[in-house]
Coordinates of C-alpha atoms and ligand atoms in Angstrom, one line a residue:
M234 CA -14.9 46.2 21.5
A235 CA -17.7 48.2 20.0
G236 CA -19.0 51.6 22.3
G237 CA -15.5 50.6 24.3
R238 CA -12.5 52.5 25.4
D239 CA -10.9 52.0 22.0
G240 CA -13.4 51.1 20.0
G241 CA -15.2 54.1 19.3
A242 CA -16.8 55.3 22.7
G243 CA -16.2 59.3 22.0
R244 CA -15.5 59.0 18.9
K245 CA -17.4 63.1 17.2
L246 CA -16.1 62.1 14.1
V247 CA -17.5 64.2 10.2
F248 CA -17.1 62.0 6.9
L249 CA -16.5 63.7 3.4
G250 CA -16.8 62.5 0.4
P251 CA -18.8 63.5 -3.4
P252 CA -22.3 61.4 -3.9
G253 CA -21.1 57.5 -5.2
S254 CA -18.1 57.7 -3.6
G255 CA -20.0 54.5 -1.2
K256 CA -20.2 56.9 1.9
G257 CA -23.8 55.2 2.9
T258 CA -22.5 51.6 3.3
Q259 CA -19.2 52.7 4.5
A260 CA -20.6 55.2 6.8
Q261 CA -23.4 52.7 8.5
I262 CA -20.9 50.3 8.7
L263 CA -18.3 52.3 10.4
A264 CA -20.5 53.2 12.9
Q265 CA -21.7 49.9 13.7
E266 CA -17.6 48.6 14.3
L267 CA -16.6 51.9 16.7
G268 CA -20.4 51.5 18.5
V269 CA -21.7 55.7 17.1
P270 CA -24.6 56.8 15.7
A271 CA -24.7 56.8 12.1
I272 CA -25.5 60.9 11.1
S273 CA -27.2 60.7 8.3
T274 CA -28.8 64.0 6.9
G275 CA -29.9 63.1 3.0
E276 CA -31.6 60.4 5.4
M277 CA -32.9 62.3 7.1
L278 CA -34.0 64.4 5.0
R279 CA -35.3 61.9 2.7
G280 CA -37.8 60.5 6.2
A281 CA -39.0 64.3 5.8
V282 CA -40.3 63.6 2.9
A283 CA -42.0 60.5 3.2
A284 CA -43.6 61.2 6.1
G285 CA -45.0 64.7 4.9
T286 CA -43.5 67.7 7.2
E287 CA -43.1 71.0 6.7
L288 CA -39.2 69.9 6.9
G289 CA -39.5 68.0 4.1
S290 CA -42.7 69.4 1.6
K291 CA -39.7 72.5 2.2
V292 CA -36.0 70.5 0.5
E293 CA -38.5 68.0 -1.1
G294 CA -37.7 70.0 -5.0
I295 CA -34.3 71.2 -3.5
M296 CA -33.8 67.0 -3.2
N297 CA -34.2 66.4 -6.6
S298 CA -32.5 68.7 -8.4
G299 CA -29.6 68.0 -6.4
A300 CA -29.0 71.1 -5.0
L301 CA -28.4 72.4 -1.4
V302 CA -30.9 72.3 1.8
D303 CA -30.5 76.6 2.7
D304 CA -27.6 75.9 5.8
D305 CA -30.2 77.3 8.4
T306 CA -32.1 75.1 8.0
M307 CA -29.7 72.6 8.2
A308 CA -28.5 73.6 10.9
E309 CA -31.9 73.4 12.6
V310 CA -31.8 69.7 11.4
V311 CA -27.8 68.9 13.3
R312 CA -28.9 70.9 16.1
E313 CA -31.6 68.9 17.7
R314 CA -30.4 65.6 15.7
L315 CA -27.1 66.0 18.7
A316 CA -28.5 67.2 21.2
R317 CA -30.5 63.4 21.4
D318 CA -29.0 61.3 24.1
D319 CA -27.1 58.6 21.9
A320 CA -25.5 61.7 20.2
R321 CA -23.6 62.7 23.6
E322 CA -21.0 60.6 23.2
G323 CA -19.9 60.0 19.8
F324 CA -20.6 60.2 16.2
L325 CA -20.2 59.8 12.7
L326 CA -22.6 62.4 10.5
D327 CA -22.8 61.2 7.0
G328 CA -24.0 64.3 4.5
Y329 CA -22.9 66.9 7.3
P330 CA -21.2 69.6 7.2
R331 CA -21.9 70.7 3.4
T332 CA -19.9 73.6 3.2
L333 CA -17.9 76.1 5.3
P334 CA -20.7 78.2 7.3
Q335 CA -22.1 74.0 8.1
A336 CA -19.4 73.5 8.7
E337 CA -18.5 76.4 11.8
T338 CA -21.9 75.9 12.6
L339 CA -20.5 72.0 14.1
A340 CA -17.6 73.7 15.3
G341 CA -20.2 75.8 17.3
I342 CA -22.7 73.1 18.0
L343 CA -19.6 70.9 20.2
A344 CA -18.0 74.2 21.6
D345 CA -21.6 75.0 23.8
S346 CA -21.2 70.8 25.0
G347 CA -17.5 71.3 25.3
G348 CA -16.3 69.2 22.3
H349 CA -15.2 68.8 19.2
L350 CA -14.8 67.2 16.6
D351 CA -12.3 64.0 16.8
A352 CA -11.5 62.8 12.8
V353 CA -12.9 63.8 9.5
V354 CA -12.4 60.6 7.1
L355 CA -12.2 61.5 3.5
L356 CA -13.5 59.1 1.4
D357 CA -13.1 60.0 -2.7
A358 CA -12.9 57.9 -5.2
P359 CA -12.0 59.1 -9.7
E360 CA -15.1 60.7 -11.3
Q361 CA -16.2 58.3 -14.1
E362 CA -16.7 56.0 -11.3
L363 CA -19.0 57.9 -9.0
V364 CA -20.9 59.1 -11.3
D365 CA -21.4 55.6 -12.7
R366 CA -21.9 53.9 -8.8
A367 CA -24.3 57.2 -8.3
L368 CA -26.0 55.5 -11.5
A369 CA -26.5 52.4 -10.4
R370 CA -28.4 53.1 -7.0
K371 CA -31.4 53.9 -8.7
R372 CA -33.2 56.8 -6.1
A373 CA -35.4 59.9 -7.5
D374 CA -33.1 62.0 -6.7
D375 CA -30.5 59.7 -9.6
K376 CA -30.8 60.5 -12.8
E377 CA -27.9 61.6 -14.1
E378 CA -28.3 64.7 -15.1
V379 CA -29.2 65.4 -11.4
V380 CA -26.0 62.8 -10.7
R381 CA -23.6 65.4 -12.2
E382 CA -25.0 68.7 -10.9
R383 CA -24.5 67.4 -7.3
L384 CA -21.2 66.7 -8.2
R385 CA -20.4 69.6 -9.6
V386 CA -22.4 71.2 -6.0
Y387 CA -19.7 68.6 -3.4
R388 CA -16.9 70.7 -6.1
Q389 CA -18.6 74.2 -5.7
K390 CA -19.3 74.2 -2.5
T391 CA -17.9 71.2 0.2
E392 CA -14.3 69.6 -1.3
P393 CA -13.8 73.7 0.2
L394 CA -13.4 71.6 3.5
V395 CA -10.4 69.2 2.6
G396 CA -8.2 71.8 2.9
Y397 CA -10.7 73.1 6.0
Y398 CA -10.2 69.9 7.9
E399 CA -6.9 69.7 6.5
A400 CA -5.5 73.1 8.2
R401 CA -7.3 72.4 11.3
G402 CA -5.4 67.5 11.6
L403 CA -8.0 66.7 11.4
L404 CA -8.5 65.0 7.7
R405 CA -7.4 61.5 7.6
R406 CA -7.9 60.4 3.1
V407 CA -8.8 57.0 2.3
D408 CA -8.8 55.3 -1.2
G409 CA -12.8 54.5 -2.4
L410 CA -12.3 52.2 -4.5
G411 CA -11.8 48.7 -4.3
T412 CA -14.8 45.8 -2.6
V413 CA -16.8 47.0 0.5
E414 CA -14.5 44.6 2.9
A415 CA -11.6 46.3 1.5
V416 CA -12.8 49.8 2.2
S417 CA -13.9 49.2 5.4
A418 CA -11.1 47.7 6.5
R419 CA -9.1 50.9 5.3
L420 CA -11.9 53.1 6.5
L421 CA -11.7 51.7 9.9
G422 CA -7.2 51.4 10.2
A423 CA -7.8 55.9 9.7
V424 CA -10.4 55.8 12.7
S425 CA -7.6 53.6 15.0
Ligands
AMP505 P1 -27.3 62.3 0.8 O1 -28.0 61.3 0.7 O2 -26.4 63.1 1.8 O3 -26.3 62.4 -0.3 O4 -27.9 63.6 0.9 C1 -29.4 64.0 -0.6 C2 -29.7 65.5 -0.9 O5 -30.2 65.9 0.6 C3 -28.0 66.3 -0.6 O6 -28.0 66.6 -2.2 C4 -29.2 67.8 -0.1 O7 -30.1 68.4 -1.3 C5 -30.2 67.2 1.3 N1 -28.5 67.6 1.4 C6 -28.6 66.3 2.5 N2 -27.0 66.8 4.1 C7 -27.2 68.4 3.5 C8 -26.6 69.5 4.0 N3 -26.0 69.2 4.8 N4 -26.6 70.6 3.5 C9 -27.4 71.0 2.4 N5 -28.9 69.8 1.7 C10 -28.6 69.0 2.0

């Protein structure tokens, strides 16, 4: 059904959740099910670092510390990505927006083309579970203090988006505990 009328075409979705919630894996699965591209700003930035671009050298240290890249830089990255053909009908944004100004920027980008978000999915799990899961992965920015910093930044800067989207009637909460299959079934149900 991917790409069909009920299969996700036209779905403009944001995937929200703390680091370690399994968001990246689930975003890939859900995007595939819905027939829309999964757009991960973290992946894009890691790609820029690996490719040694100007953007990459600007963001590398920030990423390794667990802090956020500035809103203006992210606005440029996302505006450019959403302008590509494959994102016209729909997308699943993973890792953007992460601050209230970014949420406003996203609304503006979509409004410029006469569009709007269809839903925001929040994947949640208890704090200790998040730290354990994040540490089980082996990425350069996954040292324990960096993991804790990323969680702190999430609580402070990103969690306000939950209320922001709830107030706009867009939020769908999904329990992130359980097997990958159980969670992805729940997610699909939440956006269908
Ligand atoms: P992620 O893979 O989504 O956890 O992103 C990894 C890192 O990239 C984050 O810890 C930030 O340093 C940076 N990053 C990714 N997306 C954003 C964003 N929307 N705003 C600011 N920084 C971001």
